PDB file of C-alpha atoms in Angstrom:
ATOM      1  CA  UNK U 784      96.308  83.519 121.069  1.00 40.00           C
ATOM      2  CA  UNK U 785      98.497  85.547 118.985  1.00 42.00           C
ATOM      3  CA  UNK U 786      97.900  89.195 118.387  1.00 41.00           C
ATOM      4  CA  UNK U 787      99.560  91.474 115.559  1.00 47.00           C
ATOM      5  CA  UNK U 788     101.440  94.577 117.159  1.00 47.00           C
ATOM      6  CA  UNK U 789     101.192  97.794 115.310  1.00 51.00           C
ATOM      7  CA  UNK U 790     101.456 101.611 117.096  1.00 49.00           C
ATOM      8  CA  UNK U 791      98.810 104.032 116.617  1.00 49.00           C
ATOM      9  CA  UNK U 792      98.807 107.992 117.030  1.00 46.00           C
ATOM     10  CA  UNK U 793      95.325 109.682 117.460  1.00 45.00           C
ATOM     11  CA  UNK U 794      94.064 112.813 118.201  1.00 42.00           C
ATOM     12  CA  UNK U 795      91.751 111.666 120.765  1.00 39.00           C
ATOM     13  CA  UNK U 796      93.089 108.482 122.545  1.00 36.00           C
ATOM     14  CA  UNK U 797      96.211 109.795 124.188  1.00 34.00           C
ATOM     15  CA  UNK U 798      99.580 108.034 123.125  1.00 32.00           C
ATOM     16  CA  UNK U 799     100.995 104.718 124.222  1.00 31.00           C
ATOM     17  CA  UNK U 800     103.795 102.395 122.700  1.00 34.00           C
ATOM     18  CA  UNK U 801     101.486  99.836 120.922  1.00 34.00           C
ATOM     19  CA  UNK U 802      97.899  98.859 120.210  1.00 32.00           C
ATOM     20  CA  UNK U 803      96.242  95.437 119.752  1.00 31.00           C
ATOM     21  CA  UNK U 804      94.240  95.545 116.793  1.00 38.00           C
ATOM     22  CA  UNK U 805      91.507  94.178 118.247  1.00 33.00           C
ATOM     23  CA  UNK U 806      91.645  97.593 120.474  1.00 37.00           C
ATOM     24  CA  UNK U 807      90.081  99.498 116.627  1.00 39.00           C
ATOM     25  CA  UNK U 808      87.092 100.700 116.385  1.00 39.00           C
ATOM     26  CA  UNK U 809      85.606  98.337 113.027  1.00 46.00           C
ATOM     27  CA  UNK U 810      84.558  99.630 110.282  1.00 51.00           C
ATOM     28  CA  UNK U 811      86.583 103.795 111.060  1.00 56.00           C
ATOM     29  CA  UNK U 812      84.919 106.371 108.750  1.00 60.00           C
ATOM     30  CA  UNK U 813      88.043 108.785 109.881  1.00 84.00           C
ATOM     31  CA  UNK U 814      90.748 108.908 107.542  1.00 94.00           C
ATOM     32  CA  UNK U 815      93.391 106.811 108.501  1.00 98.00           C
ATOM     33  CA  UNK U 816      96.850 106.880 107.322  1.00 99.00           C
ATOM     34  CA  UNK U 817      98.781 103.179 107.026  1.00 99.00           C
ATOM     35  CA  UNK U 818     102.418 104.287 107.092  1.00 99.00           C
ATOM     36  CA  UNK U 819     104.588 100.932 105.678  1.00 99.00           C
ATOM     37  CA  UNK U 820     107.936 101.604 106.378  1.00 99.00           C
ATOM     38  CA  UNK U 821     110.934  99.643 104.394  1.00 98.00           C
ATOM     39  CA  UNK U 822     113.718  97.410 104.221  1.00 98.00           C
ATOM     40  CA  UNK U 823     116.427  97.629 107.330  1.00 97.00           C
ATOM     41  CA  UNK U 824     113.393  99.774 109.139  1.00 97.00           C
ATOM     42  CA  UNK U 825     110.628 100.122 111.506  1.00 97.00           C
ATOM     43  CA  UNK U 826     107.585 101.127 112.753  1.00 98.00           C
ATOM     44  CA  UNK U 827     109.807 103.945 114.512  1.00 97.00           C
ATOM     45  CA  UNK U 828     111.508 105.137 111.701  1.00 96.00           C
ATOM     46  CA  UNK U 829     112.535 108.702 110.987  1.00 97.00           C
ATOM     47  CA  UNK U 830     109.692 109.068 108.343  1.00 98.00           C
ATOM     48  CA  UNK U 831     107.049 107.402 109.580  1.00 98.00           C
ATOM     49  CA  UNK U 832     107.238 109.816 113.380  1.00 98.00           C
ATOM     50  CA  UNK U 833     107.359 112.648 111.399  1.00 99.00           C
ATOM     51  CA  UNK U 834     104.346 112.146 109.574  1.00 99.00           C
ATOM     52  CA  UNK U 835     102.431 110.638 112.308  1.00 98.00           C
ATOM     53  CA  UNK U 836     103.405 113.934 114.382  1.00 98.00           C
ATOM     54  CA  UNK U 837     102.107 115.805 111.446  1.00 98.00           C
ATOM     55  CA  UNK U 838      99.141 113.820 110.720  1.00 98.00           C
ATOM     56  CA  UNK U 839      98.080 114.240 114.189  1.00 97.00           C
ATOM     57  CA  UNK U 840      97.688 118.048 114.142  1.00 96.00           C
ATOM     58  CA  UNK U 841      95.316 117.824 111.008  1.00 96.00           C
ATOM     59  CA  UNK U 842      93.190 114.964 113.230  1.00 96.00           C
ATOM     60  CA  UNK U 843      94.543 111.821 111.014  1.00 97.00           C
ATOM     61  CA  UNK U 844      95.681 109.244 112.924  1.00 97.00           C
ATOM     62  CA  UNK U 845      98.294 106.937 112.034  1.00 98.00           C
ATOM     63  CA  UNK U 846      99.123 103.824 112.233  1.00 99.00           C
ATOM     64  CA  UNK U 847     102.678 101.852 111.744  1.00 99.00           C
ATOM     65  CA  UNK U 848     102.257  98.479 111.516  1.00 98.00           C
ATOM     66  CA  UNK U 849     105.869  96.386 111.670  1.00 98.00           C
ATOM     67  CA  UNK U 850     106.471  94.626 107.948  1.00 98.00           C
ATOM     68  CA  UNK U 851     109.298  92.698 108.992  1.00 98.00           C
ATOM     69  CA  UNK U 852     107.907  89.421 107.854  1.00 98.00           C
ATOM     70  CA  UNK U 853     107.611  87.594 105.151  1.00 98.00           C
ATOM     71  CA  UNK U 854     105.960  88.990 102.298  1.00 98.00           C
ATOM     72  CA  UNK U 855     102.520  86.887 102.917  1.00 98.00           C
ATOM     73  CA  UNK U 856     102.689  87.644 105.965  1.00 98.00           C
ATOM     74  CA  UNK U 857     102.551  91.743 105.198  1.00 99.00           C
ATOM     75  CA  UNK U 858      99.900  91.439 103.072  1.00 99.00           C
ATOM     76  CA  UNK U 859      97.836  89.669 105.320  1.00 99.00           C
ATOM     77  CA  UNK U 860      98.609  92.417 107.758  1.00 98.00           C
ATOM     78  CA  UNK U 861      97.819  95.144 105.565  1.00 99.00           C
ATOM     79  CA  UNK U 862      94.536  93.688 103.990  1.00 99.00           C
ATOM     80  CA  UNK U 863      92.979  93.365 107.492  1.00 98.00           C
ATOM     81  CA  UNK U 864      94.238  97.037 108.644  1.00 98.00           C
ATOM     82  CA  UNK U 865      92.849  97.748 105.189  1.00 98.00           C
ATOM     83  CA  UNK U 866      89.254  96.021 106.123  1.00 97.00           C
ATOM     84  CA  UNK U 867      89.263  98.022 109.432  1.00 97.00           C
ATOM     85  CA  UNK U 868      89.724 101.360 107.828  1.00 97.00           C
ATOM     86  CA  UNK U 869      88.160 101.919 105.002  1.00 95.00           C
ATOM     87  CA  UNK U 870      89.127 105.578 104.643  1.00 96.00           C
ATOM     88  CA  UNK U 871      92.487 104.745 104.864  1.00 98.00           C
ATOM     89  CA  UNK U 872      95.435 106.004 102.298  1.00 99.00           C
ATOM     90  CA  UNK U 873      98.710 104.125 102.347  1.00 99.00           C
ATOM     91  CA  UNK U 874     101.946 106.207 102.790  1.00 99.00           C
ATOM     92  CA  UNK U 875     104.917 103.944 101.710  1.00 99.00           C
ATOM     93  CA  UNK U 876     108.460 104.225 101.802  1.00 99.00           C
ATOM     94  CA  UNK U 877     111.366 102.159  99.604  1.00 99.00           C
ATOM     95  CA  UNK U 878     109.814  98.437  99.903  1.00 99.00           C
ATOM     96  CA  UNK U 879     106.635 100.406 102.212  1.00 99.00           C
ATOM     97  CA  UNK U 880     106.369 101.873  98.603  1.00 99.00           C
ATOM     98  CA  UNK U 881     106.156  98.758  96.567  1.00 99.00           C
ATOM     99  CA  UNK U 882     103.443  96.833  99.090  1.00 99.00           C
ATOM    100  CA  UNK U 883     101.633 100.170  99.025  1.00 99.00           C
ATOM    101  CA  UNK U 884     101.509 100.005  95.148  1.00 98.00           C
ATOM    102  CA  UNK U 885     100.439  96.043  95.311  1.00 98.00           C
ATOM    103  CA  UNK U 886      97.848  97.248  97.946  1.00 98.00           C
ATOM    104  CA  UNK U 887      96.590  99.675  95.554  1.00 98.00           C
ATOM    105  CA  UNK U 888      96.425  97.364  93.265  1.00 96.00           C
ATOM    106  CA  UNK U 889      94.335  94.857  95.359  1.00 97.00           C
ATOM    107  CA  UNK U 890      92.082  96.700  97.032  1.00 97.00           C
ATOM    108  CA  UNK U 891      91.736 100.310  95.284  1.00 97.00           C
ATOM    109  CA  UNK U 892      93.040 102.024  98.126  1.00 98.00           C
ATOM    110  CA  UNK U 893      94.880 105.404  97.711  1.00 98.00           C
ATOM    111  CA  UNK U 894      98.728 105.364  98.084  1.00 99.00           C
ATOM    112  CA  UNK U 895     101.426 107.818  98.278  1.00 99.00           C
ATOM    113  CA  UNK U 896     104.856 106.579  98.033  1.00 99.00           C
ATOM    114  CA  UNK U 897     108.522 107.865  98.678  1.00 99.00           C
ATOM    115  CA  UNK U 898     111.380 106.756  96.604  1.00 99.00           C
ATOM    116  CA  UNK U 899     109.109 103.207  96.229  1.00 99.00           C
ATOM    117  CA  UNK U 900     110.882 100.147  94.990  1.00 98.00           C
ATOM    118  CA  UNK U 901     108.959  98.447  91.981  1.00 98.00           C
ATOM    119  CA  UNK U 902     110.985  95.422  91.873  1.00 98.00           C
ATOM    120  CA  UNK U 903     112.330  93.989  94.640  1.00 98.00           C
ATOM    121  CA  UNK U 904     113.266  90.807  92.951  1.00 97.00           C
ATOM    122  CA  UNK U 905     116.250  92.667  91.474  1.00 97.00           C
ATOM    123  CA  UNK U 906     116.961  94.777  93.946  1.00 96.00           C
ATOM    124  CA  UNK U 907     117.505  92.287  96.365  1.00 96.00           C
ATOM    125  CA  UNK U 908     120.085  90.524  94.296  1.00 93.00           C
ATOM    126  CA  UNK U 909     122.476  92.118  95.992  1.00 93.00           C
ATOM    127  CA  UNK U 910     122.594  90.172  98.678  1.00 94.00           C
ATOM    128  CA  UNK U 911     123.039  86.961  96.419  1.00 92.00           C
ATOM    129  CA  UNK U 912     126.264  88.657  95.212  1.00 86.00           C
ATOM    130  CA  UNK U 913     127.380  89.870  98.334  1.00 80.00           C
ATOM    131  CA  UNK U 914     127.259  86.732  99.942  1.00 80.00           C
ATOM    132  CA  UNK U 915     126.867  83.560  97.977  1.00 86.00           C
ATOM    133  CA  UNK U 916     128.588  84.208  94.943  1.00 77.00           C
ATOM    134  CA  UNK U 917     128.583  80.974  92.631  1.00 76.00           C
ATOM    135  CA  UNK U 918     126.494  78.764  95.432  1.00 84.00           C
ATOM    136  CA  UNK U 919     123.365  76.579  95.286  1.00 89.00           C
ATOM    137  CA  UNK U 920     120.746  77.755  96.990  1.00 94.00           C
ATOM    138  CA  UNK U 921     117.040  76.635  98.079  1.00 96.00           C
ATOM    139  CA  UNK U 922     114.176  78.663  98.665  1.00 97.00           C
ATOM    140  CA  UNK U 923     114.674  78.254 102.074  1.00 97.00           C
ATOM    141  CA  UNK U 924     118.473  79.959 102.418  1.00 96.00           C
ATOM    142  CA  UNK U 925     118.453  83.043 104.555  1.00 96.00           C
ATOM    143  CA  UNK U 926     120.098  85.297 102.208  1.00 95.00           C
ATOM    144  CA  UNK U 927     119.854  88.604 104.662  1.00 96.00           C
ATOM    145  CA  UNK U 928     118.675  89.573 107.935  1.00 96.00           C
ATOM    146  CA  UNK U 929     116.727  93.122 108.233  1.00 96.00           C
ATOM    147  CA  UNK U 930     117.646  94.977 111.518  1.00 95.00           C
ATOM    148  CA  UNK U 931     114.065  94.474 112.164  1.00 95.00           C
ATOM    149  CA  UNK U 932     114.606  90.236 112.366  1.00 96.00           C
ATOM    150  CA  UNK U 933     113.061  89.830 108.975  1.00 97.00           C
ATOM    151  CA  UNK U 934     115.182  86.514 107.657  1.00 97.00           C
ATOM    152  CA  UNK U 935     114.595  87.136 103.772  1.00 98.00           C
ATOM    153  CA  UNK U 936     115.069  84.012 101.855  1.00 97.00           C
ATOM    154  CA  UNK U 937     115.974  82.691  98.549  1.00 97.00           C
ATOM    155  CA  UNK U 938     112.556  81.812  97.528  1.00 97.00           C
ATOM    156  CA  UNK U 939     110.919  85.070  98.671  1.00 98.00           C
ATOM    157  CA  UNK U 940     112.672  86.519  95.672  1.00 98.00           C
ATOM    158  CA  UNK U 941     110.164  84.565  93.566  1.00 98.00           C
ATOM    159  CA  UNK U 942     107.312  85.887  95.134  1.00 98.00           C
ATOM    160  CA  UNK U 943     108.203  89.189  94.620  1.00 98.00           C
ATOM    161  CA  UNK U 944     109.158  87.979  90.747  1.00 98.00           C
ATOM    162  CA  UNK U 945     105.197  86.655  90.908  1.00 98.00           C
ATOM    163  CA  UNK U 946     103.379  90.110  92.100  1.00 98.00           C
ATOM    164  CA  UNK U 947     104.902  91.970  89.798  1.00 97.00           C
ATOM    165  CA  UNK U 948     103.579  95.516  90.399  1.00 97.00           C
ATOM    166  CA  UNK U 949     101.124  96.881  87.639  1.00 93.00           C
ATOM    167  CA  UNK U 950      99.528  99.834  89.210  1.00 92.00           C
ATOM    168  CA  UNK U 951      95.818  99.571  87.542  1.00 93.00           C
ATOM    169  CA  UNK U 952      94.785 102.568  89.783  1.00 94.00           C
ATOM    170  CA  UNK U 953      96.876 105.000  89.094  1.00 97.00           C
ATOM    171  CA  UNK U 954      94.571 107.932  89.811  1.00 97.00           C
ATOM    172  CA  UNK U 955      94.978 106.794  93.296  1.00 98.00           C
ATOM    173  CA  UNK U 956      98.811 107.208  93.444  1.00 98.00           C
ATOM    174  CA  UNK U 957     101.243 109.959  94.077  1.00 99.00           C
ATOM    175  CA  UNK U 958     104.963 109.292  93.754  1.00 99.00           C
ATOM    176  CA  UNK U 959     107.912 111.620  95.312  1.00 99.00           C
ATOM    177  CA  UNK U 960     111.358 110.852  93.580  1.00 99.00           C
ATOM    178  CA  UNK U 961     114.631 112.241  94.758  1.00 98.00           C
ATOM    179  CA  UNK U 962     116.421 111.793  91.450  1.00 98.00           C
ATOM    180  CA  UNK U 963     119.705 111.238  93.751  1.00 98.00           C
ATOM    181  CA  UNK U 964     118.817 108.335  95.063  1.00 98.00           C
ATOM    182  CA  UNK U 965     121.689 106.217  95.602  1.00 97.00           C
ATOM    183  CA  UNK U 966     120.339 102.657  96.263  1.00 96.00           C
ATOM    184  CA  UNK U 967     117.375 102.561  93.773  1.00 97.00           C
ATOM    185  CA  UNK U 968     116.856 103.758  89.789  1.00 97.00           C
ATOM    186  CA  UNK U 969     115.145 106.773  90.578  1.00 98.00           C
ATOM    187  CA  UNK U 970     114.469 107.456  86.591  1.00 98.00           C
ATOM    188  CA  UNK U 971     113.304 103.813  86.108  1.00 98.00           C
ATOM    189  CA  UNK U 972     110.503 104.128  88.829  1.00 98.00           C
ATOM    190  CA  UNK U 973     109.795 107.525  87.338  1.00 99.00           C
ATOM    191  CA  UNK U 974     109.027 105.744  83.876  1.00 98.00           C
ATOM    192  CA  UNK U 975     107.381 102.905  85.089  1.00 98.00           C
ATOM    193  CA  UNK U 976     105.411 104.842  86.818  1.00 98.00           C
ATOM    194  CA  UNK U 977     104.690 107.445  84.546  1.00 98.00           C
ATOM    195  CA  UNK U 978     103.678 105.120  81.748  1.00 98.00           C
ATOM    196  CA  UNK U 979     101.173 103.673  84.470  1.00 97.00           C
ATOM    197  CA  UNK U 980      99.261 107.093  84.042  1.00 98.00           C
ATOM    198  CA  UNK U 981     100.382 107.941  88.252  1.00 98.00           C
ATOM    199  CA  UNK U 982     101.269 111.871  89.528  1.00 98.00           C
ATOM    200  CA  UNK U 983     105.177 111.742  90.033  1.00 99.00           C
ATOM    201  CA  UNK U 984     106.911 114.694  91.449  1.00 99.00           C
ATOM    202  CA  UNK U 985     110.607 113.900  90.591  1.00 98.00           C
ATOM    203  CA  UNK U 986     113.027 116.184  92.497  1.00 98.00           C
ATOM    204  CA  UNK U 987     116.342 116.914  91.283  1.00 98.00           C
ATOM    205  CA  UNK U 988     119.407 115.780  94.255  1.00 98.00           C
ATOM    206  CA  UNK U 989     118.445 114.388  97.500  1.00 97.00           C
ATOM    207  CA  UNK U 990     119.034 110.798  98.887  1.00 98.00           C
ATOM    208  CA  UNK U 991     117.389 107.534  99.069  1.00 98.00           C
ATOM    209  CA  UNK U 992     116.124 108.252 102.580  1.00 96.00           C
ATOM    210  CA  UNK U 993     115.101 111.579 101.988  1.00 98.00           C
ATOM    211  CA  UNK U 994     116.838 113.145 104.542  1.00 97.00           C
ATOM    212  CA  UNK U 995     114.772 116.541 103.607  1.00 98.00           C
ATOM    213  CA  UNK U 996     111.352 115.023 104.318  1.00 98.00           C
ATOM    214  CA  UNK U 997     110.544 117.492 106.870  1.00 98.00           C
ATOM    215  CA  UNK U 998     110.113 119.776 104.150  1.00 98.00           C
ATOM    216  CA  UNK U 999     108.510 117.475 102.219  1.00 98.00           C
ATOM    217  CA  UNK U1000     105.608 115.874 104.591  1.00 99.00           C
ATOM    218  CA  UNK U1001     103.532 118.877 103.840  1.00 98.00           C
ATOM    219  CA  UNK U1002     103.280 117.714 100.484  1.00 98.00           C
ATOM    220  CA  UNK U1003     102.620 114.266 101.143  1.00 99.00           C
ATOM    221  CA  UNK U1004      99.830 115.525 103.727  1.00 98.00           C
ATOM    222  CA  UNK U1005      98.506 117.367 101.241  1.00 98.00           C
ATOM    223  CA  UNK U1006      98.050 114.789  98.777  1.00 98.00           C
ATOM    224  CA  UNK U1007      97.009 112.278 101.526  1.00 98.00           C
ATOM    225  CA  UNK U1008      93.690 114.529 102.168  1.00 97.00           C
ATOM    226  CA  UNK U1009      93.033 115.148  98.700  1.00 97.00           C
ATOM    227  CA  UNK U1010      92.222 111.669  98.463  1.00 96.00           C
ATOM    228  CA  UNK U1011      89.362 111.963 100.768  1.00 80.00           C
TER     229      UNK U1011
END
């Protein structure tokens, strides 16, 4: 039988790498944040320990559930972790950012996203012109490989095209911008997101990784337990 892996901090159960899900308690009334890290990263990444190690000293736990899948597949994922905790607020990052939003979308659940992509289908066509420039492809070419082992294909690009992000619930999203990011159009995700009705912070500089976020978790903690 097949299990999905995800890692877990807690203030009360001591540390260890990873958790079965079947290991949660069902039905949490803790607040629970579901960090969904992005493309080329991991349940380990920079972001996602930092606000675990945060959340943990105000008694949140955490948990970092590996989206390098297919896009079903991660929403699968995050609708069950969604089912188990349903005081749970969604903290995404770049792609984390634009399942967080569709999450949002689906199931009401609170989200606070960091330099979120809002469509994927056009950021990702970079690969098509870095790779297979004038060729014929199916939905099934493999038109990049995450460092995570994520084969993204030619047809995925059409799901993302489908879900189009709408962001019905945008009392229940926060969005922090760094207006220098250099991989997504920081001003375009301001606007869209903006005309949804959503709280954006936009911050002048920075990077697409916000390599500041130390001094920016605070806020995103902040906003995570005014959702409560």
């Amino acid at each position: 039988m097949a299990f999905d892996l995800f890692i877990i901090y807690s203030p009360v159960v001591p540390f260890c790498d990873t958790y079965y899900n079947t290991h949660l308690t069902m039905h949490k009334t803790t607040m629970t944040i579901i960090y969904l890290h992005g493309l080329d990263s991991d349940p380990n990444a920079n972001k996602a320990i930092i606000t675990a190690d945060h959340a943990k000293g105000l008694g949140i736990d955490t948990l970092r559930p590996d989206l390098n899948c297919p896009p079903d597949d991660v929403v699968a994922k995050l609708l069950n972790l969604i089912k188990e905790n349903p005081n749970a607020v969604l903290v995404g990052s770049s792609l984390g950012g634009y399942f967080a939003t569709l999450l949002s979308d689906m199931t009401g659940t609170p989200a606070v996203l960091l330099n979120p992509s809002i469509r994927p289908d056009l950021s990702f066509q970079r690969f098509l012109m870095d790779n297979f420039d004038g060729q014929t492809l199916t939905d099934d070419t493999v038109i990049y490989t995450t460092t995570g082992c994520w084969q993204i294909r030619y047809g995925d690009l059409a799901w993302f095209e489908k879900h189009r992000l709408t962001a019905k619930n945008p009392q229940k999203i926060k969005v922090l911008l760094k207006m220098g990011d250099e991989l997504l159009d920081a001003h375009a995700t301001q606007a869209f997101f903006e005309s949804c009705g959503a709280d954006v912070v936009a911050q002048d500089g920075g990077d697409h990784r916000m390599s500041d976020y130390k001094e920016q978790v605070g806020l995103v903690l902040e906003w995570v337990r005014a959702f409560n």
